[in-house]
Coordinates of C-alpha atoms in Angstrom, one line a residue:
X1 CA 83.4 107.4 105.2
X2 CA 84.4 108.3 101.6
X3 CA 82.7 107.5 98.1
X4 CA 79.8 105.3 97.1
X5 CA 80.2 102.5 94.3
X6 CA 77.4 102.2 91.7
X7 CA 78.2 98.1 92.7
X8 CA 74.6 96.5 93.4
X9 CA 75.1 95.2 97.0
X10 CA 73.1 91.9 96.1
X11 CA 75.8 90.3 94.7
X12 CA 77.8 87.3 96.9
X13 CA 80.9 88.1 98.1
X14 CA 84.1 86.1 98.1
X15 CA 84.7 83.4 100.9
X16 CA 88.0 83.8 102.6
X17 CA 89.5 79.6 102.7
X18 CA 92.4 80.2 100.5
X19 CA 92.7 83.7 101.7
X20 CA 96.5 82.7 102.8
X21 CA 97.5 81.3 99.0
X22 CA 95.9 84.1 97.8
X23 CA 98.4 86.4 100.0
X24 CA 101.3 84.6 99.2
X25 CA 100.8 85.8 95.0
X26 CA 99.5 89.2 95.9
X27 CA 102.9 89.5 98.1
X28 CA 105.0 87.2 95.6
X29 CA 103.9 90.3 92.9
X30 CA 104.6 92.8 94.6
X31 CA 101.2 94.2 95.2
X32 CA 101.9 95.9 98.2
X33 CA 101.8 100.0 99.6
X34 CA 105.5 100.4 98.4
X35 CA 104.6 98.0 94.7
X36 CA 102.3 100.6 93.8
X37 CA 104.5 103.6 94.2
X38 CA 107.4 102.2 92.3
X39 CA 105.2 101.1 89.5
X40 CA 102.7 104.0 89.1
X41 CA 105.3 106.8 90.4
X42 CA 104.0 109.9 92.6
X43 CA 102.0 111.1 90.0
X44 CA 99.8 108.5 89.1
X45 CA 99.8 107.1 92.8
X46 CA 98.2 110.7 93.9
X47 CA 95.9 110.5 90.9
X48 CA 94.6 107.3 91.8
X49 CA 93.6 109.1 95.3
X50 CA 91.2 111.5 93.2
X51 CA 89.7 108.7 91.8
X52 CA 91.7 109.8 88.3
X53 CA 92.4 106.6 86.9
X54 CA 94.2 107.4 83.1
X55 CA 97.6 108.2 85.2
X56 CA 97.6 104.5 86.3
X57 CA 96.0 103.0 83.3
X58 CA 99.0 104.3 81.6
X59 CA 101.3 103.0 84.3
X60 CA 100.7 99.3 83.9
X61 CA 100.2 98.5 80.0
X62 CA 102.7 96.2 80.4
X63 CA 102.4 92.5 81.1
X64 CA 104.3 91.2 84.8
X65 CA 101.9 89.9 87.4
X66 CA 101.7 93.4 89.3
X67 CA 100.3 95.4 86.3
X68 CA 97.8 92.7 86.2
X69 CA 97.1 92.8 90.1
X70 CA 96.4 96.9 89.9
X71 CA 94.4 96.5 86.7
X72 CA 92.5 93.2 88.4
X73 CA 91.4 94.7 91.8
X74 CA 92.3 98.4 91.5
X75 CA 91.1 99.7 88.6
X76 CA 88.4 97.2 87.9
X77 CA 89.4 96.3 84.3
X78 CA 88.9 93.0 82.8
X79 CA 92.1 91.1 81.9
X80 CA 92.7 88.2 80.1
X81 CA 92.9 85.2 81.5
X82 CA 96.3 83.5 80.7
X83 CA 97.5 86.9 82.3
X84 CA 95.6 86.6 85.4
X85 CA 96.7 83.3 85.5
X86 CA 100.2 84.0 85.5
X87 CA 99.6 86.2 88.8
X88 CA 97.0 84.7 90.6
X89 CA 96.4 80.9 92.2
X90 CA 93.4 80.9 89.6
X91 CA 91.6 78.0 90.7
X92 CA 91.4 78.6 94.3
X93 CA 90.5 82.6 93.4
X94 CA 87.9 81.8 91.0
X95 CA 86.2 78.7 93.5
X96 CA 86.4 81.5 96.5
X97 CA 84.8 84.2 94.6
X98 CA 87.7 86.6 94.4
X99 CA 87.3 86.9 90.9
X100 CA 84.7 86.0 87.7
X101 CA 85.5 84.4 84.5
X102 CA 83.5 85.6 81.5
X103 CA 84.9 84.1 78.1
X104 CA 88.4 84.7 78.0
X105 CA 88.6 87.3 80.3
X106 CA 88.5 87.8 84.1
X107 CA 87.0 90.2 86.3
X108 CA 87.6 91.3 90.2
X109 CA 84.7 91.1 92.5
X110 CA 85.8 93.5 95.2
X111 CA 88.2 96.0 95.5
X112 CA 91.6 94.9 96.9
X113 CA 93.8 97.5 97.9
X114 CA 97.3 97.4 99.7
X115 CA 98.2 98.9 102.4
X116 CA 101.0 99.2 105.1
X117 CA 100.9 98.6 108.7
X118 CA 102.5 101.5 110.7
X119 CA 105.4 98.9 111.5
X120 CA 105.8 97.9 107.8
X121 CA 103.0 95.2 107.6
X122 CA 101.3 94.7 104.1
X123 CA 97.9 94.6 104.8
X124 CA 95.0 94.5 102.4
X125 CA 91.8 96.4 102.3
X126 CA 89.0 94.9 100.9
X127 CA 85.8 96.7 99.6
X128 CA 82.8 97.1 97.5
X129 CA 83.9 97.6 93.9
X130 CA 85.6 100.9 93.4
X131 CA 85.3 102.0 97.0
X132 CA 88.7 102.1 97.8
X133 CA 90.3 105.4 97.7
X134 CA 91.9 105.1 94.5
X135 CA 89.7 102.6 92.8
X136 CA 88.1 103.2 90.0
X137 CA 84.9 103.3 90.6
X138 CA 84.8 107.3 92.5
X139 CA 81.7 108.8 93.5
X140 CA 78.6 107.1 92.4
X141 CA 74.8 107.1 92.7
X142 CA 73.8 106.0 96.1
X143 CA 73.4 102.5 97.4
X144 CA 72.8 102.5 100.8
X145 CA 74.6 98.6 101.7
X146 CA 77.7 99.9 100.3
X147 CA 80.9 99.0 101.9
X148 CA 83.9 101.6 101.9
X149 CA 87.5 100.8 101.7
X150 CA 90.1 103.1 103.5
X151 CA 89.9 106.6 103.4
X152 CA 91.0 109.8 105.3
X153 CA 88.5 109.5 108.1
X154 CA 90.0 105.7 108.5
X155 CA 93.9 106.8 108.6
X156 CA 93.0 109.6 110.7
X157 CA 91.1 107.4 113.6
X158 CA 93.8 104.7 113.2
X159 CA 97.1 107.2 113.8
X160 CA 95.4 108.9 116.6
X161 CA 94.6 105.8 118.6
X162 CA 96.5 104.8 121.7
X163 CA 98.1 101.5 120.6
X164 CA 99.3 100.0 124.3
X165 CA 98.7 96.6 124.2
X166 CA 95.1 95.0 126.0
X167 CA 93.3 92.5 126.3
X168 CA 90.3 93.5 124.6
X169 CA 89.3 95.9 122.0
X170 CA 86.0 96.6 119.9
X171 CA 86.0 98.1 116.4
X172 CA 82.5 99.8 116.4
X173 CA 80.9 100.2 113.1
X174 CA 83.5 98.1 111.6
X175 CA 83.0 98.2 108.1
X176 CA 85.9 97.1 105.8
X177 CA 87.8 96.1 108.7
X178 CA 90.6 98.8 109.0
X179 CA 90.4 99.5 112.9
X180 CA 90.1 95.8 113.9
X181 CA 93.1 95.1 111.7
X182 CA 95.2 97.8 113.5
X183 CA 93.8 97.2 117.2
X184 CA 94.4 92.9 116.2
X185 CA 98.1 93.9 116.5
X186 CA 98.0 95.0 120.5
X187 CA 94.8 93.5 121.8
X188 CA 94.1 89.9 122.8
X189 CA 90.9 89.7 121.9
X190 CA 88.8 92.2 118.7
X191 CA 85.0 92.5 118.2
X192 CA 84.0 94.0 115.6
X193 CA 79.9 95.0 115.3
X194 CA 78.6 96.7 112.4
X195 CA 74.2 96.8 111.5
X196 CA 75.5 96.5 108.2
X197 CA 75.9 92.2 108.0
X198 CA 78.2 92.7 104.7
X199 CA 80.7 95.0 105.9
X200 CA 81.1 91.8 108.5
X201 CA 81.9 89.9 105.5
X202 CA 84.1 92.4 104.3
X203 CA 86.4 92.3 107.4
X204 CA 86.6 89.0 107.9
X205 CA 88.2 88.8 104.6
X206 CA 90.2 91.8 105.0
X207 CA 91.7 90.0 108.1
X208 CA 92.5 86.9 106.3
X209 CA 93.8 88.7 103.3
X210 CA 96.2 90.7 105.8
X211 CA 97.5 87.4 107.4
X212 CA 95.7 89.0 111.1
X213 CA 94.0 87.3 113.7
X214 CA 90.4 86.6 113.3
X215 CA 88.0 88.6 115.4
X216 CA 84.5 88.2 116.8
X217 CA 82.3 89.8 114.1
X218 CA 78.5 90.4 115.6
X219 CA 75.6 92.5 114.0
X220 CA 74.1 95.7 115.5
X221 CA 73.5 98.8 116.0
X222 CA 75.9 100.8 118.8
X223 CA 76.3 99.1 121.5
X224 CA 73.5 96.7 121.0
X225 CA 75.5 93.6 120.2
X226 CA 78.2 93.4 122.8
X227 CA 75.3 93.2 125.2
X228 CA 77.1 94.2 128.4
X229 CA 80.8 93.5 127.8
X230 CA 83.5 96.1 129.1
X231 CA 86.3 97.1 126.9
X232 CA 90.1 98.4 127.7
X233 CA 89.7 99.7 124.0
X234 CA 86.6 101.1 121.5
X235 CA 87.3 102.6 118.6
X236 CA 84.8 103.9 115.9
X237 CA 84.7 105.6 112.9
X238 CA 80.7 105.8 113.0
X239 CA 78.2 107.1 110.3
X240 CA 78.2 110.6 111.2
X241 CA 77.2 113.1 108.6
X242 CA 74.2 115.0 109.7
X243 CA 71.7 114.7 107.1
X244 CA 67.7 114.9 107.0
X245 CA 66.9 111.1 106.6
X246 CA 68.8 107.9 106.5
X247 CA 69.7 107.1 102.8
X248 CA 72.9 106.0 103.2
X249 CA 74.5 103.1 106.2
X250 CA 77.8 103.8 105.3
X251 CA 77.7 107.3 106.6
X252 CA 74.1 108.2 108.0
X253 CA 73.3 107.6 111.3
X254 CA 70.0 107.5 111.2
X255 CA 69.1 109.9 114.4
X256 CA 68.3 113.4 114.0
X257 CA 71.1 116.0 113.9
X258 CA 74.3 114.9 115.7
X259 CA 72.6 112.4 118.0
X260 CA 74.0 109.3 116.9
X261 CA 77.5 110.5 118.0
X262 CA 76.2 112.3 121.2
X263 CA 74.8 108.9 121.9
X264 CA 77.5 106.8 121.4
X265 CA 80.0 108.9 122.8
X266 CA 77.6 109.2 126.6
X267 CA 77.2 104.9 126.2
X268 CA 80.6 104.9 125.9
X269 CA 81.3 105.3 129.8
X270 CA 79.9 102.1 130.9
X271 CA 81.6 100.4 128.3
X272 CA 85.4 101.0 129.1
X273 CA 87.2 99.1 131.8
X274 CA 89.3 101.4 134.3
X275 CA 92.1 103.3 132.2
X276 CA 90.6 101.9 128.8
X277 CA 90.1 104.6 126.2
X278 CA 87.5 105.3 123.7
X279 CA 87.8 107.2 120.5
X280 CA 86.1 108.5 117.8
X281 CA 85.3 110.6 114.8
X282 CA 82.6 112.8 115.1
X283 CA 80.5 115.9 113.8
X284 CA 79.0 118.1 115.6
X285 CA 75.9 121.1 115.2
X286 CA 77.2 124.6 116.0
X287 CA 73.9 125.9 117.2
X288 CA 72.7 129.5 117.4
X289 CA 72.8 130.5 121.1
X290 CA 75.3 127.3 122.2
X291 CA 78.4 127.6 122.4
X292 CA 79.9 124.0 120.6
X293 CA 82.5 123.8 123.4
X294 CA 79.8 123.5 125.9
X295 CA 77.5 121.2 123.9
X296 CA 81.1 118.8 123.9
X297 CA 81.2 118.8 127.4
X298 CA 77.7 117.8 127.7
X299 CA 78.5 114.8 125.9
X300 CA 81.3 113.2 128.6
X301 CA 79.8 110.4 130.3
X302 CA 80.4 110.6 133.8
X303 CA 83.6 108.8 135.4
X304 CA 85.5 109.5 132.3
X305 CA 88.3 112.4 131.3
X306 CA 88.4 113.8 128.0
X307 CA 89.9 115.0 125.2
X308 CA 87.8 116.6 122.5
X309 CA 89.8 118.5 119.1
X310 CA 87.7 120.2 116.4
X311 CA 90.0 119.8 113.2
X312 CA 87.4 121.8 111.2
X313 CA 84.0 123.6 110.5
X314 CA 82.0 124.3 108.0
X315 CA 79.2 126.3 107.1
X316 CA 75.8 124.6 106.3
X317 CA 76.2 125.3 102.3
X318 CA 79.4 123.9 101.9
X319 CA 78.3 120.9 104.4
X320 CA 75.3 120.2 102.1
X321 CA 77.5 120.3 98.8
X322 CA 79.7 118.3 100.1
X323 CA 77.7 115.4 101.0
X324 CA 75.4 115.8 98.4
X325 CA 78.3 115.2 95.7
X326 CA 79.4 112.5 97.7
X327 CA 76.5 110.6 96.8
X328 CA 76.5 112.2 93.1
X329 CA 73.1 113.9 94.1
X330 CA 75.0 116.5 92.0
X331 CA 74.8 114.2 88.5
X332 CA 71.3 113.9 88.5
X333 CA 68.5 115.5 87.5
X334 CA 69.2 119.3 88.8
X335 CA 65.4 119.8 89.6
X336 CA 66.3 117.4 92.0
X337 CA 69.6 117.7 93.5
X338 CA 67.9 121.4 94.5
X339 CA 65.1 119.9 96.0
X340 CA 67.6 117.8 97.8
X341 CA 69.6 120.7 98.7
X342 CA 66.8 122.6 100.2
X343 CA 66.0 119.6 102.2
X344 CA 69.1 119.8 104.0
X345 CA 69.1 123.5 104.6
X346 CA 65.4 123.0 105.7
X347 CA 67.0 120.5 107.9
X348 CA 69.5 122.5 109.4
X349 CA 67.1 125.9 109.8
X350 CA 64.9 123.7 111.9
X351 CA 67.8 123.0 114.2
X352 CA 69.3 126.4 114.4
X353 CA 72.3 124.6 113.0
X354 CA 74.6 127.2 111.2
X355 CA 77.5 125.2 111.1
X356 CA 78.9 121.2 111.6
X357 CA 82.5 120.8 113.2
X358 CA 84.7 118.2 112.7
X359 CA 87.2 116.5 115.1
X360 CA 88.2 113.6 117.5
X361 CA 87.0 112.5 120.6
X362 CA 89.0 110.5 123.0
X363 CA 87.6 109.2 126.4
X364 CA 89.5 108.0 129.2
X365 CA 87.7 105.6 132.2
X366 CA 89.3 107.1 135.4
X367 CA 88.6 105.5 139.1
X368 CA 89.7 108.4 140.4
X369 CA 87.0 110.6 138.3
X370 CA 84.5 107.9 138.8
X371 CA 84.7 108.1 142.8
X372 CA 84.4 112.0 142.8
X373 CA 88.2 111.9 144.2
X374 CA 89.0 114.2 141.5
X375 CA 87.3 116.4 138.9
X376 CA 87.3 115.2 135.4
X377 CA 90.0 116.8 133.4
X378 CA 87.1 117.7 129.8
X379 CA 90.1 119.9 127.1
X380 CA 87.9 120.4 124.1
X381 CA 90.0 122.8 121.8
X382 CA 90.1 124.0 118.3
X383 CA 93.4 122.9 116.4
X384 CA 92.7 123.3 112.8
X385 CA 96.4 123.0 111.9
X386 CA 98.8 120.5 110.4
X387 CA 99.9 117.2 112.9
X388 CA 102.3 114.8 112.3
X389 CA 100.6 111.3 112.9
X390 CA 100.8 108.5 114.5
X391 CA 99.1 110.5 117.7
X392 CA 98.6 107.7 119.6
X393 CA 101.7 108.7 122.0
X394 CA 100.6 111.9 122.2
X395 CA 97.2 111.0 122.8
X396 CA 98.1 109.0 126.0
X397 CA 101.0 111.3 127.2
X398 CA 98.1 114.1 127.0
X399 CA 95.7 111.8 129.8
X400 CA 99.7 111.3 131.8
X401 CA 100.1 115.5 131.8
X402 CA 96.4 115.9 133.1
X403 CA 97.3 113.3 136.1
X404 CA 100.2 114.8 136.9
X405 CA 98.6 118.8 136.8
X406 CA 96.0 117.4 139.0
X407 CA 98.4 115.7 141.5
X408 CA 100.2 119.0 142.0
X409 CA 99.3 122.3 143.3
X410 CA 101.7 125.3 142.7
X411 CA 103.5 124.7 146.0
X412 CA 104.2 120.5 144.8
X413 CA 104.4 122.2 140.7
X414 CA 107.9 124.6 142.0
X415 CA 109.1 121.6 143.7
X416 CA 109.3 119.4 140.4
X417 CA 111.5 118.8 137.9
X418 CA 111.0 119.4 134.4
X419 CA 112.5 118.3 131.0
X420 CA 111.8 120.5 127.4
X421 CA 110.3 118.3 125.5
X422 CA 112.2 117.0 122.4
X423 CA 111.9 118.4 119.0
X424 CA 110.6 122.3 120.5
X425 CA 112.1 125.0 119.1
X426 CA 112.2 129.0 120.0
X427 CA 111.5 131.2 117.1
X428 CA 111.8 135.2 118.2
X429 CA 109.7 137.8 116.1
X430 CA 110.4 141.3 115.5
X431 CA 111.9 143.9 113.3
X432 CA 114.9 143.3 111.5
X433 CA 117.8 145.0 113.4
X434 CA 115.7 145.7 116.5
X435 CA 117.9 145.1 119.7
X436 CA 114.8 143.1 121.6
X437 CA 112.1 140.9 119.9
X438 CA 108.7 141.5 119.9
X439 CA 107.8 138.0 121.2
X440 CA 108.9 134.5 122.0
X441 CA 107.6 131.4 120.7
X442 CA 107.7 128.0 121.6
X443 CA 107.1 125.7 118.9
X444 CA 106.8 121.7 118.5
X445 CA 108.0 120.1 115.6
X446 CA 106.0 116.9 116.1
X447 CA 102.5 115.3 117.6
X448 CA 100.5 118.2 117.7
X449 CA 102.7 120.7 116.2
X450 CA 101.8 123.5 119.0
X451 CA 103.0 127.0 119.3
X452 CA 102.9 129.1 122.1
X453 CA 103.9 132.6 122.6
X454 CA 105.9 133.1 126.0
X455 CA 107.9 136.1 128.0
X456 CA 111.2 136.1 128.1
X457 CA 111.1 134.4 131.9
X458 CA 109.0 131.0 130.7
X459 CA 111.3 130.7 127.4
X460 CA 114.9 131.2 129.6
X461 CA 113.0 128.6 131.8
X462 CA 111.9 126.1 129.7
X463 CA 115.8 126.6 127.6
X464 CA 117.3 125.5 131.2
X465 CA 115.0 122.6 132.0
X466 CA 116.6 119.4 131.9
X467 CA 115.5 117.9 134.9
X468 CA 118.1 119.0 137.2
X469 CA 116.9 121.6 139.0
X470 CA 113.4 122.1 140.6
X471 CA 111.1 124.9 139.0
X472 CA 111.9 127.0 141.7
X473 CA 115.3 126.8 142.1
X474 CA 115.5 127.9 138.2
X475 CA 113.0 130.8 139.1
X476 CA 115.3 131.6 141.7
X477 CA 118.6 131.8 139.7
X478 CA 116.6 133.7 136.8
X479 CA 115.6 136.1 139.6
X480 CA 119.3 136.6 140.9
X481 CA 119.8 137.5 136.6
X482 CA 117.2 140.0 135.9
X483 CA 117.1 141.9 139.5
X484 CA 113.4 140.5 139.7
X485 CA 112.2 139.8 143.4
X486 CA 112.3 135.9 143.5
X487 CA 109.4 136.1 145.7
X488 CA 106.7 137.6 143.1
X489 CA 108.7 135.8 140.8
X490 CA 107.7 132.5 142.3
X491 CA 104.3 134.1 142.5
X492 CA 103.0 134.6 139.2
X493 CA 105.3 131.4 137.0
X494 CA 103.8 128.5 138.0
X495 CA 100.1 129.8 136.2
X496 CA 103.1 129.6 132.9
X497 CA 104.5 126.3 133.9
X498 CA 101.4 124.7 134.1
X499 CA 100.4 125.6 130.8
X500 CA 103.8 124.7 129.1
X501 CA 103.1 121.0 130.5
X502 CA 99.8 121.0 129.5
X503 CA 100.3 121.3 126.0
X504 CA 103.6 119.4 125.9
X505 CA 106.2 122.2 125.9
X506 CA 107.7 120.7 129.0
X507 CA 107.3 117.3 130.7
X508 CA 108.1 115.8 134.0
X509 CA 111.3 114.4 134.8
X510 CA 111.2 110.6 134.1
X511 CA 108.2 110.6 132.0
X512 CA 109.7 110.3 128.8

């Protein structure tokens, strides 16, 4: 998801067979996540993520090979040739189609833009022609074969994915590649599907341009192409925004309303291989009468646990504006970006639809689920605040804590031994000077970031867990302290406990 490049789609695109020289200069020139920052500074670097491009402009007037590289493939500026030259292996770039020579001066056919691997890999991103966050190009007038570089959508679905390694994995609605490229560090074997044949194109050569492994790159829609292979992995960023019509592949699904992700999301079931995982970025209606939580839950395919996080909502005018200036509907003729607007709000009137949440969906196969020996463990939550990614840990210790709950009543829960969790802290609020505080929290200082307000038994609990003492012998001991009778005491904690380990506060012993 993310801006739209006036760039005509017709045009060829570059062939990846010197892909690896062409690495070797971008890297030899520093063009890389950390190259940009020294050379633009904060400033300009932030800038270039609004689409501002003077800042950076500015930045690189002088004349070493990585000025060149950011004017070349970042800002989309012609250079001359002896200078492009300098940085770039020129006759294998131009005979691959990386770049254009016109006169004396050379031009970029797509957008090449660096970016780091979460272990410190220099990747690149390759796109339509101003498509990258930070290239030049910014929102345009629609063209609906458009292929996007990485955005905030992509980051997002790649820190919250569980990275264990497996032997399969499929990218769906690849695009520009940025999933497959993550999941080609863990999984044996990536397929990537996308009904758009160029964005294809586009990850093949952002794989080669990264120095990954290739992957198996088939045209479709959803699940259409991998006919009926299994996965231990599927990851999708899909085309989600709700809109009335199908203008734009790169982020309309074409199915009324929200059913392109309700659909992919109940497919996804059969898909998965026992323990695999499945997760997305969806929206969502909020519909008059529904509660959103329950239309989530309708959505888990059978045999699967869940774990469903709305990030955000919004109403249906700021919806429509925003998408509507995504695809610079909003620079046109004003007759007729109102027309368009009332189109969407006609739209969303004949759906009852008075708002669109935002969030993540993660599915988990379970056996277990899937043979009725348990119930499926379906968390679908609001958590509009700040997270620290990479999630994936979190993610998959989340699925672990849900196990573990299910695995043990209260009788088995006092019996076990407990660890806080690193990184919580307790915060007590009151008035200043008062003897007693009002209330307890519990707060994490990474993953999700939670906070929790406890009574003064759960927070001397969880102060004293460090695994050496069962729940109930701690209950017992905080009994013998505060004159309570151990008995009741016993009674009405473990209702507490269970909800400190189910959102992280407190973990078993050994399963750090």
């Amino acid at each position: 998801m993310g801006h739209v490049s006036t760039t005509s789609t017709t045009t060829s695109l570059p062939v990846p067979t010197h892909a690896a020289r062409l690495r070797e200069a971008l890297l030899a020139a520093d063009f890389t996540a950390d190259g940009l920052l020294d050379l633009l500074g904060a400033q300009a670097y932030a800038a270039l993520a609004r689409s501002e491009v003077v800042p950076a402009l500015r930045a690189t007037r002088g004349d070493a090979p990585l000025d060149t590289l950011v004017r070349l493939f970042l800002l989309q500026r012609a250079v001359a040739y002896e200078r492009a030259a300098a940085a770039l292996p020129m006759e294998e770039a131009l005979a691959d189609g990386w770049v254009v020579r016109e006169d004396d001066a050379v031009l970029a056919t797509v957008d090449v833009r660096p970016y780091g691997g979460p272990d410190g890999e220099d990747w690149f991103i390759v796109s339509d022609l101003g498509c990258a966050v930070g290239g030049a190009g910014g929102i345009g007038k629609k063209d609906e074969g458009v292929v996007l570089g990485v955005g905030g959508a992509s980051t997002t679905l790649a820190g919250i994915t569980v990275r264990t390694p497996v032997a399969t994995a499929l990218d769906l609605g690849t695009g520009s590649g940025i999933q497959a490229l993550h999941a080609a560090q863990h999984a044996t074997l990536v397929t990537a599907t996308d009904l758009n044949p160029r964005a294809l194109d586009f990850t093949r050569l952002t794989l080669a341009l990264s120095g990954a492994r290739g992957a198996e790159l088939l045209q479709g829609s959803l699940f259409e192409p991998v006919d009926g292979d299994t996965y231990d992995l599927i990851v999708s960023n899909p085309p989600f925004v709700i809109s009335p019509g199908a203008g734009l592949t790169y982020r309309d699904g074409g199915m009324g309303g929200d059913d392109l992700c309700r659909t992919l999301v109940q497919q996804a079931g059969d898909r998965l291989n026992d323990g695999g995982y499945a997760q997305f970025l969806a929206n969502w209606q909020h519909v008059e009468g529904e509660e959103w939580q329950d239309r989530l839950r309708s959505w888990v395919p059978r045999g699967c646990d869940a774990w469903i996080v709305q990030r955000e909502v919004q109403d249906i005018t700021q919806y429509t504006e925003l998408w509507l200036r995504d695809s610079g509907d909003h620079r046109g003729d004003q007759a007729e970006y109102r027309l368009a607007y009332g189109r969407w709000l006609d739209e969303f009137e004949a759906r009852k639809t008075k708002g669109v949440g935002f969030g993540w969906i993660t599915l988990r196969k379970n056996p277990a689920v899937a043979s009725g020996a348990v119930e499926p463990s379906i968390v679908v939550e609001e958590w509009p605040h700040p997270v620290e990614q990479p999630l994936g840990d979190t993610v998959r210790a989340h699925f672990d804590r849900q196990d573990y709950l299910r695995a043990h009543d209260d009788a088995a829960l006092l019996a076990g031994h407990f660890v806080l969790a690193p990184e919580v802290v307790q915060e007590q609020v009151g008035m200043p000077g008062a003897e007693d505080p009002e209330h307890v929290l519990l707060r994490q200082n990474r993953g999700m970031r939670r906070a929790t307000r406890v009574d003064h038994v759960a927070a001397g609990f969880a102060g004293v867990c460090d695994g050496t003492l069962s729940a109930g012998q701690i209950l017992d001991a905080i009994a013998q302290l505060t004159g309570e009778d151990p008995v009741v005491l016993r009674d009405r904690t473990p209702q507490a406990i269970r909800l400190l380990v189910e959102e992280g506060f407190l973990l078993p012993a050994g399963s750090r």
